mmCIF file of C-alpha atoms in Angstrom:
data_model
loop_
_atom_site.group_PDB
_atom_site.id
_atom_site.type_symbol
_atom_site.label_atom_id
_atom_site.label_comp_id
_atom_site.label_asym_id
_atom_site.label_seq_id
_atom_site.Cartn_x
_atom_site.Cartn_y
_atom_site.Cartn_z
ATOM 1 C CA MET A 21 -42.380 -76.892 77.100
ATOM 2 C CA SER A 22 -43.910 -77.779 80.422
ATOM 3 C CA ASN A 23 -46.098 -75.243 82.233
ATOM 4 C CA VAL A 24 -44.242 -73.263 84.940
ATOM 5 C CA GLY A 25 -47.042 -73.887 87.400
ATOM 6 C CA HIS A 26 -46.582 -77.652 87.189
ATOM 7 C CA HIS A 27 -42.857 -77.321 87.824
ATOM 8 C CA LEU A 28 -43.492 -75.051 90.828
ATOM 9 C CA LEU A 29 -46.070 -77.487 92.282
ATOM 10 C CA SER A 30 -43.784 -80.469 91.758
ATOM 11 C CA GLY A 31 -40.771 -78.698 93.194
ATOM 12 C CA ALA A 32 -42.725 -77.512 96.239
ATOM 13 C CA SER A 33 -44.122 -81.003 96.854
ATOM 14 C CA SER A 34 -40.654 -82.566 96.727
ATOM 15 C CA GLY A 35 -39.266 -79.851 99.011
ATOM 16 C CA PHE A 36 -42.045 -80.319 101.519
ATOM 17 C CA ALA A 37 -41.691 -84.102 101.642
ATOM 18 C CA ALA A 38 -37.869 -84.082 101.908
ATOM 19 C CA THR A 39 -37.745 -81.288 104.488
ATOM 20 C CA LEU A 40 -40.381 -82.655 106.836
ATOM 21 C CA ILE A 41 -38.923 -86.174 106.768
ATOM 22 C CA LEU A 42 -35.247 -85.225 107.081
ATOM 23 C CA GLN A 43 -35.282 -82.212 109.433
ATOM 24 C CA PRO A 44 -33.602 -84.132 112.287
ATOM 25 C CA PHE A 45 -30.480 -84.607 110.097
ATOM 26 C CA ASP A 46 -30.273 -80.873 109.423
ATOM 27 C CA LEU A 47 -30.798 -80.072 113.095
ATOM 28 C CA LEU A 48 -28.091 -82.385 114.331
ATOM 29 C CA LYS A 49 -25.638 -81.239 111.644
ATOM 30 C CA THR A 50 -26.078 -77.612 112.600
ATOM 31 C CA ARG A 51 -25.700 -78.366 116.325
ATOM 32 C CA LEU A 52 -22.415 -80.159 115.653
ATOM 33 C CA GLN A 53 -21.048 -77.512 113.295
ATOM 34 C CA LYS A 54 -21.767 -74.528 115.504
ATOM 35 C CA ASP A 55 -19.205 -75.546 118.201
ATOM 36 C CA ASP A 56 -15.381 -75.626 118.194
ATOM 37 C CA THR A 57 -14.694 -78.507 120.510
ATOM 38 C CA PHE A 58 -13.372 -81.922 119.456
ATOM 39 C CA ARG A 59 -16.012 -84.501 118.737
ATOM 40 C CA SER A 60 -15.836 -88.259 119.001
ATOM 41 C CA ARG A 61 -17.927 -90.566 116.853
ATOM 42 C CA ALA A 62 -20.463 -90.736 119.631
ATOM 43 C CA SER A 63 -21.186 -86.983 119.517
ATOM 44 C CA VAL A 64 -24.162 -87.347 117.184
ATOM 45 C CA VAL A 65 -25.802 -89.818 119.557
ATOM 46 C CA ARG A 66 -25.053 -87.602 122.589
ATOM 47 C CA VAL A 67 -26.485 -84.562 120.927
ATOM 48 C CA ALA A 68 -29.591 -86.430 119.831
ATOM 49 C CA ARG A 69 -30.097 -87.834 123.309
ATOM 50 C CA GLY A 70 -29.692 -84.363 124.841
ATOM 51 C CA ILE A 71 -32.379 -82.929 122.519
ATOM 52 C CA VAL A 72 -34.794 -85.772 123.253
ATOM 53 C CA ALA A 73 -34.164 -85.515 127.004
ATOM 54 C CA SER A 74 -34.931 -81.785 127.104
ATOM 55 C CA ASP A 75 -37.648 -81.478 124.418
ATOM 56 C CA GLY A 76 -38.814 -84.999 123.666
ATOM 57 C CA PHE A 77 -38.755 -86.543 120.194
ATOM 58 C CA LYS A 78 -40.542 -83.500 118.783
ATOM 59 C CA GLY A 79 -37.363 -81.588 119.609
ATOM 60 C CA LEU A 80 -35.589 -83.317 116.745
ATOM 61 C CA TRP A 81 -37.889 -81.317 114.427
ATOM 62 C CA SER A 82 -36.939 -77.970 116.005
ATOM 63 C CA GLY A 83 -36.629 -75.359 113.308
ATOM 64 C CA SER A 84 -39.025 -77.141 110.983
ATOM 65 C CA THR A 85 -41.036 -73.981 110.362
ATOM 66 C CA ALA A 86 -37.928 -72.043 109.256
ATOM 67 C CA SER A 87 -36.757 -74.997 107.160
ATOM 68 C CA LEU A 88 -40.101 -75.329 105.396
ATOM 69 C CA ILE A 89 -40.306 -71.592 104.728
ATOM 70 C CA ARG A 90 -36.783 -71.744 103.288
ATOM 71 C CA ASN A 91 -36.896 -75.073 101.447
ATOM 72 C CA VAL A 92 -40.399 -75.378 100.025
ATOM 73 C CA PRO A 93 -40.357 -72.235 97.901
ATOM 74 C CA GLY A 94 -36.564 -72.548 97.506
ATOM 75 C CA ILE A 95 -36.677 -76.006 95.957
ATOM 76 C CA ALA A 96 -39.710 -75.061 93.890
ATOM 77 C CA MET A 97 -37.925 -71.972 92.564
ATOM 78 C CA TYR A 98 -34.689 -73.889 91.951
ATOM 79 C CA MET A 99 -36.233 -76.779 90.052
ATOM 80 C CA THR A 100 -38.490 -74.536 88.024
ATOM 81 C CA ALA A 101 -35.651 -72.127 87.169
ATOM 82 C CA LEU A 102 -33.365 -75.071 86.395
ATOM 83 C CA SER A 103 -35.901 -76.477 83.910
ATOM 84 C CA ARG A 104 -36.343 -73.080 82.245
ATOM 85 C CA VAL A 105 -32.573 -72.557 81.984
ATOM 86 C CA ARG A 106 -32.062 -76.057 80.590
ATOM 87 C CA PHE A 107 -34.784 -75.614 78.003
ATOM 88 C CA ALA A 108 -33.152 -72.341 76.885
ATOM 89 C CA MET A 109 -29.676 -73.877 76.824
ATOM 90 C CA ALA A 110 -30.919 -76.903 74.886
ATOM 91 C CA ASN A 111 -31.470 -74.626 71.889
ATOM 92 C CA SER A 112 -27.874 -73.471 71.950
ATOM 93 C CA PRO A 113 -25.247 -75.322 69.900
ATOM 94 C CA TYR A 114 -22.737 -74.778 72.775
ATOM 95 C CA PHE A 115 -24.699 -76.671 75.393
ATOM 96 C CA ALA A 116 -27.146 -79.056 73.645
ATOM 97 C CA ALA A 117 -26.337 -82.735 73.945
ATOM 98 C CA VAL A 118 -25.374 -84.788 70.941
ATOM 99 C CA ARG A 119 -28.537 -86.379 69.537
ATOM 100 C CA ALA A 120 -27.596 -89.984 69.855
ATOM 101 C CA ALA A 121 -28.728 -93.004 71.828
ATOM 102 C CA ALA A 122 -31.436 -91.163 73.705
ATOM 103 C CA PRO A 123 -32.727 -92.933 76.806
ATOM 104 C CA SER A 124 -36.241 -94.183 77.337
ATOM 105 C CA GLU A 125 -38.751 -91.462 76.588
ATOM 106 C CA ASN A 126 -40.194 -91.806 80.085
ATOM 107 C CA SER A 127 -36.872 -91.499 81.880
ATOM 108 C CA SER A 128 -37.009 -87.682 82.223
ATOM 109 C CA THR A 129 -39.149 -84.629 81.657
ATOM 110 C CA LEU A 130 -36.118 -82.386 81.141
ATOM 111 C CA PRO A 131 -34.043 -81.662 77.992
ATOM 112 C CA ARG A 132 -30.648 -83.236 77.515
ATOM 113 C CA LEU A 133 -27.546 -81.051 77.715
ATOM 114 C CA SER A 134 -23.861 -81.582 77.347
ATOM 115 C CA THR A 135 -21.802 -82.091 80.482
ATOM 116 C CA THR A 136 -20.759 -78.416 80.370
ATOM 117 C CA GLY A 137 -24.364 -77.389 79.922
ATOM 118 C CA ASN A 138 -25.509 -79.396 82.926
ATOM 119 C CA LEU A 139 -22.647 -77.969 85.067
ATOM 120 C CA VAL A 140 -23.421 -74.348 84.107
ATOM 121 C CA ALA A 141 -27.185 -74.703 84.438
ATOM 122 C CA GLY A 142 -27.028 -76.257 87.900
ATOM 123 C CA ALA A 143 -24.430 -73.881 89.253
ATOM 124 C CA THR A 144 -25.877 -70.598 88.043
ATOM 125 C CA THR A 145 -29.464 -71.446 88.941
ATOM 126 C CA ARG A 146 -28.613 -72.608 92.461
ATOM 127 C CA VAL A 147 -26.553 -69.496 93.235
ATOM 128 C CA GLY A 148 -29.239 -67.212 91.887
ATOM 129 C CA VAL A 149 -31.992 -68.775 94.005
ATOM 130 C CA GLY A 150 -29.614 -68.926 96.978
ATOM 131 C CA PHE A 151 -29.084 -65.155 96.766
ATOM 132 C CA LEU A 152 -32.819 -64.476 96.858
ATOM 133 C CA LEU A 153 -33.416 -66.763 99.804
ATOM 134 C CA ASN A 154 -30.218 -66.181 101.825
ATOM 135 C CA PRO A 155 -32.072 -64.318 104.627
ATOM 136 C CA PHE A 156 -34.242 -67.399 105.196
ATOM 137 C CA SER A 157 -31.120 -69.598 105.171
ATOM 138 C CA VAL A 158 -29.644 -67.471 107.938
ATOM 139 C CA LEU A 159 -32.800 -67.787 110.051
ATOM 140 C CA LYS A 160 -32.958 -71.529 109.357
ATOM 141 C CA ALA A 161 -29.420 -72.043 110.630
ATOM 142 C CA ARG A 162 -30.014 -69.847 113.676
ATOM 143 C CA TYR A 163 -33.194 -71.674 114.654
ATOM 144 C CA GLU A 164 -31.440 -75.016 114.358
ATOM 145 C CA SER A 165 -28.354 -73.888 116.295
ATOM 146 C CA ASN A 166 -30.270 -73.229 119.548
ATOM 147 C CA MET A 167 -28.079 -70.146 120.048
ATOM 148 C CA TYR A 168 -30.847 -67.623 119.311
ATOM 149 C CA THR A 169 -34.228 -67.092 120.938
ATOM 150 C CA TYR A 170 -36.985 -65.575 118.817
ATOM 151 C CA PRO A 171 -40.623 -65.160 119.962
ATOM 152 C CA SER A 172 -41.818 -65.863 116.425
ATOM 153 C CA PHE A 173 -40.532 -66.294 112.872
ATOM 154 C CA SER A 174 -41.946 -62.950 111.774
ATOM 155 C CA THR A 175 -40.149 -61.241 114.641
ATOM 156 C CA ALA A 176 -36.904 -62.949 113.652
ATOM 157 C CA LEU A 177 -37.265 -61.889 110.046
ATOM 158 C CA VAL A 178 -37.991 -58.265 111.003
ATOM 159 C CA SER A 179 -34.976 -58.131 113.286
ATOM 160 C CA LEU A 180 -32.775 -59.522 110.512
ATOM 161 C CA VAL A 181 -34.118 -56.952 108.005
ATOM 162 C CA ARG A 182 -33.460 -54.150 110.490
ATOM 163 C CA ALA A 183 -29.874 -55.321 110.900
ATOM 164 C CA GLY A 184 -29.226 -54.535 107.235
ATOM 165 C CA PRO A 185 -27.640 -56.236 104.295
ATOM 166 C CA SER A 186 -24.634 -57.450 106.180
ATOM 167 C CA GLU A 187 -26.957 -59.743 108.218
ATOM 168 C CA LEU A 188 -29.421 -60.538 105.443
ATOM 169 C CA PHE A 189 -26.681 -61.909 103.247
ATOM 170 C CA ARG A 190 -24.407 -63.245 105.956
ATOM 171 C CA GLY A 191 -22.600 -66.355 104.765
ATOM 172 C CA PHE A 192 -23.691 -65.934 101.123
ATOM 173 C CA ALA A 193 -20.107 -66.153 99.803
ATOM 174 C CA ALA A 194 -19.573 -69.464 101.585
ATOM 175 C CA SER A 195 -22.967 -70.635 100.502
ATOM 176 C CA SER A 196 -22.155 -69.828 96.878
ATOM 177 C CA LEU A 197 -18.832 -71.670 97.088
ATOM 178 C CA ARG A 198 -20.759 -74.676 98.395
ATOM 179 C CA ASP A 199 -23.889 -74.446 96.200
ATOM 180 C CA ALA A 200 -22.366 -73.655 92.794
ATOM 181 C CA PRO A 201 -20.130 -76.774 92.572
ATOM 182 C CA TYR A 202 -22.664 -78.895 94.420
ATOM 183 C CA ALA A 203 -25.546 -78.088 92.089
ATOM 184 C CA GLY A 204 -23.356 -78.264 88.953
ATOM 185 C CA LEU A 205 -21.817 -81.629 89.886
ATOM 186 C CA PHE A 206 -25.213 -82.957 90.977
ATOM 187 C CA VAL A 207 -26.917 -82.262 87.698
ATOM 188 C CA VAL A 208 -23.969 -83.684 85.721
ATOM 189 C CA PHE A 209 -23.840 -86.958 87.698
ATOM 190 C CA TYR A 210 -27.642 -87.224 88.001
ATOM 191 C CA GLU A 211 -28.170 -86.993 84.280
ATOM 192 C CA SER A 212 -25.266 -89.287 83.412
ATOM 193 C CA ILE A 213 -26.231 -92.032 85.897
ATOM 194 C CA LYS A 214 -29.931 -91.726 84.965
ATOM 195 C CA GLN A 215 -29.173 -92.148 81.256
ATOM 196 C CA GLU A 216 -27.032 -95.222 81.879
ATOM 197 C CA LEU A 217 -29.574 -96.825 84.185
ATOM 198 C CA SER A 218 -32.354 -96.048 81.724
ATOM 199 C CA ARG A 219 -30.558 -98.013 79.061
ATOM 200 C CA LEU A 220 -30.121 -100.973 81.428
ATOM 201 C CA ALA A 221 -33.634 -100.814 82.980
ATOM 202 C CA PRO A 222 -36.049 -98.768 80.850
ATOM 203 C CA SER A 223 -38.577 -96.827 82.899
ATOM 204 C CA ASN A 224 -41.574 -98.748 81.556
ATOM 205 C CA SER A 225 -43.170 -99.109 84.968
ATOM 206 C CA SER A 226 -43.696 -97.005 88.060
ATOM 207 C CA ALA A 227 -41.341 -99.266 90.047
ATOM 208 C CA ASN A 228 -38.533 -99.016 87.504
ATOM 209 C CA PHE A 229 -39.050 -95.265 87.207
ATOM 210 C CA ALA A 230 -38.770 -94.725 90.967
ATOM 211 C CA VAL A 231 -35.661 -96.901 91.273
ATOM 212 C CA VAL A 232 -33.865 -95.208 88.358
ATOM 213 C CA HIS A 233 -34.567 -91.656 89.493
ATOM 214 C CA SER A 234 -34.079 -92.285 93.219
ATOM 215 C CA PHE A 235 -30.770 -94.171 92.813
ATOM 216 C CA SER A 236 -29.466 -91.639 90.297
ATOM 217 C CA ALA A 237 -30.270 -88.701 92.522
ATOM 218 C CA ALA A 238 -28.880 -90.426 95.660
ATOM 219 C CA ALA A 239 -25.605 -91.290 93.986
ATOM 220 C CA ALA A 240 -25.196 -87.793 92.496
ATOM 221 C CA GLY A 241 -26.046 -86.234 95.885
ATOM 222 C CA ALA A 242 -23.406 -88.320 97.642
ATOM 223 C CA VAL A 243 -20.630 -87.267 95.248
ATOM 224 C CA ALA A 244 -21.571 -83.593 95.246
ATOM 225 C CA THR A 245 -21.994 -83.460 98.999
ATOM 226 C CA MET A 246 -18.548 -84.782 99.924
ATOM 227 C CA VAL A 247 -16.812 -82.473 97.478
ATOM 228 C CA THR A 248 -18.501 -79.336 98.867
ATOM 229 C CA HIS A 249 -18.940 -80.139 102.586
ATOM 230 C CA PRO A 250 -16.165 -77.883 103.961
ATOM 231 C CA PHE A 251 -18.022 -74.806 102.685
ATOM 232 C CA ASP A 252 -21.153 -76.029 104.472
ATOM 233 C CA VAL A 253 -19.257 -75.981 107.745
ATOM 234 C CA ILE A 254 -17.876 -72.464 106.994
ATOM 235 C CA LYS A 255 -21.301 -71.188 106.052
ATOM 236 C CA THR A 256 -22.886 -72.435 109.288
ATOM 237 C CA LYS A 257 -20.152 -70.908 111.442
ATOM 238 C CA ILE A 258 -20.541 -67.501 109.768
ATOM 239 C CA GLN A 259 -24.348 -67.476 110.054
ATOM 240 C CA VAL A 260 -24.680 -68.521 113.674
ATOM 241 C CA ARG A 261 -21.547 -67.344 115.458
ATOM 242 C CA ARG A 262 -21.275 -63.706 116.552
ATOM 243 C CA GLU A 263 -17.666 -63.667 117.696
ATOM 244 C CA GLU A 264 -15.045 -61.667 115.830
ATOM 245 C CA PRO A 265 -13.074 -64.721 114.543
ATOM 246 C CA TYR A 266 -16.181 -65.714 112.474
ATOM 247 C CA HIS A 267 -16.729 -62.383 110.713
ATOM 248 C CA GLY A 268 -16.010 -63.090 107.073
ATOM 249 C CA LEU A 269 -15.057 -66.020 104.893
ATOM 250 C CA VAL A 270 -11.282 -65.779 105.126
ATOM 251 C CA MET A 271 -11.218 -65.166 108.872
ATOM 252 C CA THR A 272 -13.592 -68.079 109.496
ATOM 253 C CA VAL A 273 -11.444 -70.450 107.446
ATOM 254 C CA ARG A 274 -8.385 -69.396 109.467
ATOM 255 C CA THR A 275 -10.232 -69.887 112.736
ATOM 256 C CA ILE A 276 -11.458 -73.353 111.893
ATOM 257 C CA TRP A 277 -7.960 -74.431 110.695
ATOM 258 C CA LYS A 278 -6.237 -73.036 113.769
ATOM 259 C CA GLN A 279 -8.646 -74.700 116.237
ATOM 260 C CA ARG A 280 -9.311 -78.055 114.582
ATOM 261 C CA GLY A 281 -7.172 -78.453 111.470
ATOM 262 C CA ILE A 282 -8.534 -80.356 108.492
ATOM 263 C CA SER A 283 -10.996 -82.323 110.685
ATOM 264 C CA GLY A 284 -12.806 -79.065 111.509
ATOM 265 C CA PHE A 285 -13.975 -78.785 107.935
ATOM 266 C CA LEU A 286 -15.606 -82.200 108.085
ATOM 267 C CA ASP A 287 -17.896 -81.674 111.079
ATOM 268 C CA GLY A 288 -21.324 -83.130 110.396
ATOM 269 C CA ALA A 289 -20.243 -84.705 107.118
ATOM 270 C CA SER A 290 -21.981 -88.004 107.767
ATOM 271 C CA LEU A 291 -25.208 -86.255 108.723
ATOM 272 C CA ARG A 292 -25.142 -84.008 105.702
ATOM 273 C CA LEU A 293 -24.299 -86.918 103.462
ATOM 274 C CA SER A 294 -27.197 -88.986 104.846
ATOM 275 C CA ARG A 295 -29.536 -86.032 104.504
ATOM 276 C CA LYS A 296 -28.505 -85.148 100.985
ATOM 277 C CA VAL A 297 -28.639 -88.689 99.712
ATOM 278 C CA ALA A 298 -32.121 -89.161 101.104
ATOM 279 C CA SER A 299 -33.442 -85.763 100.143
ATOM 280 C CA SER A 300 -32.094 -86.117 96.586
ATOM 281 C CA ALA A 301 -33.681 -89.550 96.190
ATOM 282 C CA ILE A 302 -37.018 -88.341 97.566
ATOM 283 C CA GLY A 303 -37.027 -84.931 96.023
ATOM 284 C CA TRP A 304 -36.128 -85.761 92.449
ATOM 285 C CA ALA A 305 -38.298 -88.868 92.292
ATOM 286 C CA VAL A 306 -41.280 -86.864 93.519
ATOM 287 C CA TYR A 307 -40.469 -83.940 91.189
ATOM 288 C CA GLU A 308 -40.000 -85.868 87.976
ATOM 289 C CA GLY A 309 -42.664 -88.341 88.982
ATOM 290 C CA LEU A 310 -45.352 -85.651 89.284
ATOM 291 C CA LEU A 311 -44.302 -84.056 86.027
ATOM 292 C CA ILE A 312 -44.389 -87.347 84.181
ATOM 293 C CA LEU A 313 -47.820 -88.059 85.694
ATOM 294 C CA VAL A 314 -49.101 -84.717 84.405
ATOM 295 C CA ASN A 315 -47.533 -85.394 81.018
ATOM 296 C CA SER A 316 -49.139 -88.829 80.796
ATOM 297 C CA ASN A 317 -52.533 -87.263 81.520
ATOM 298 C CA GLY A 318 -52.103 -84.894 78.645
ATOM 299 C CA ARG A 319 -52.223 -81.737 80.730
ATOM 300 C CA VAL A 320 -48.826 -80.322 79.911
#
C-alpha cells in the first residue's frame, strides 16, 4: 500500500498545476452563472474582454488565491482518501474486480474495483471532502463572482465563520448533488477507458503513459461534467446571490426555471466542460505519474 504522504504530495501537485493553469475558465464560468439575463454565444468573449479592459490580463486570474487554497488541499485530500477507500474496498468481495485480463502493470497505481465499487468510492469520497472544504468553496465562488469585496482572504474567512453554519455550508446540498454523481461517474469511466487503452497501447514508455492517462481522464471528465452541470449552476447561484429567490435548493431551482427555462441550467457549460476536461487530463496524469515515478524508484 502506497504511503499516504506520497498521495498527498501527488494530489497537491496535480491540484496546483490544474488550478493555476485553468483559473480563467473558472472565473468566466462563475461570472456567467451569477447573472439572470439571457446570454448569446458571444457572452464569454464580452465578459473576458471586459475583465481584460478593467484589470488587464492578470484579471483573468482573479480569485486564484481562493482557488488554490480550496483546490490544492482539496484535490490532495480527495485523491488520497480515494486511494485509501479503494484499497479498503478492494479487499471486499462485494466491490473487488474480477481477477482477469489485468492491464499493463504500469497503467495505474490504484487497485481495481468493480463498476459499483468505483461508483461508490468516487461519490462518497468526493462528498466527504466537499463537506470539509465547503466554506472555502463558498469564498472561491464569491471571489470569482466580483459581487463581494474583501480586504483579505483571512478577513473573508472570519466573516463567513461569524455568519454561522448557514453561510459556512451554503450550497452544500447542490454541491453534493453535483459532486456525488460526477465523482462516481468519473472514476467508473476513467478506469474503464484506461483499462481498454492500456490493452491497446501498453504504458511501456513515458509518452504512452501520459497519453493513456490524460485521454482517459479527459474523456471521463467530459461525460461526468455534462451529466452534472445543472447542479453546478444551482450551487453558484446559492453561494453568491443574496436575494430571497436564491435561498435554498428548491427555491433556486424554481427561480432559474421561471426566469430562463431549461437553458438557465446550462449557463457556463462550455467553460466548465473545457476546464474539467483539461484539469482531469493534467491532474490525473500528474498524480499517477508522480506515484509511478516514486514506485519505480523503490520508495513506496
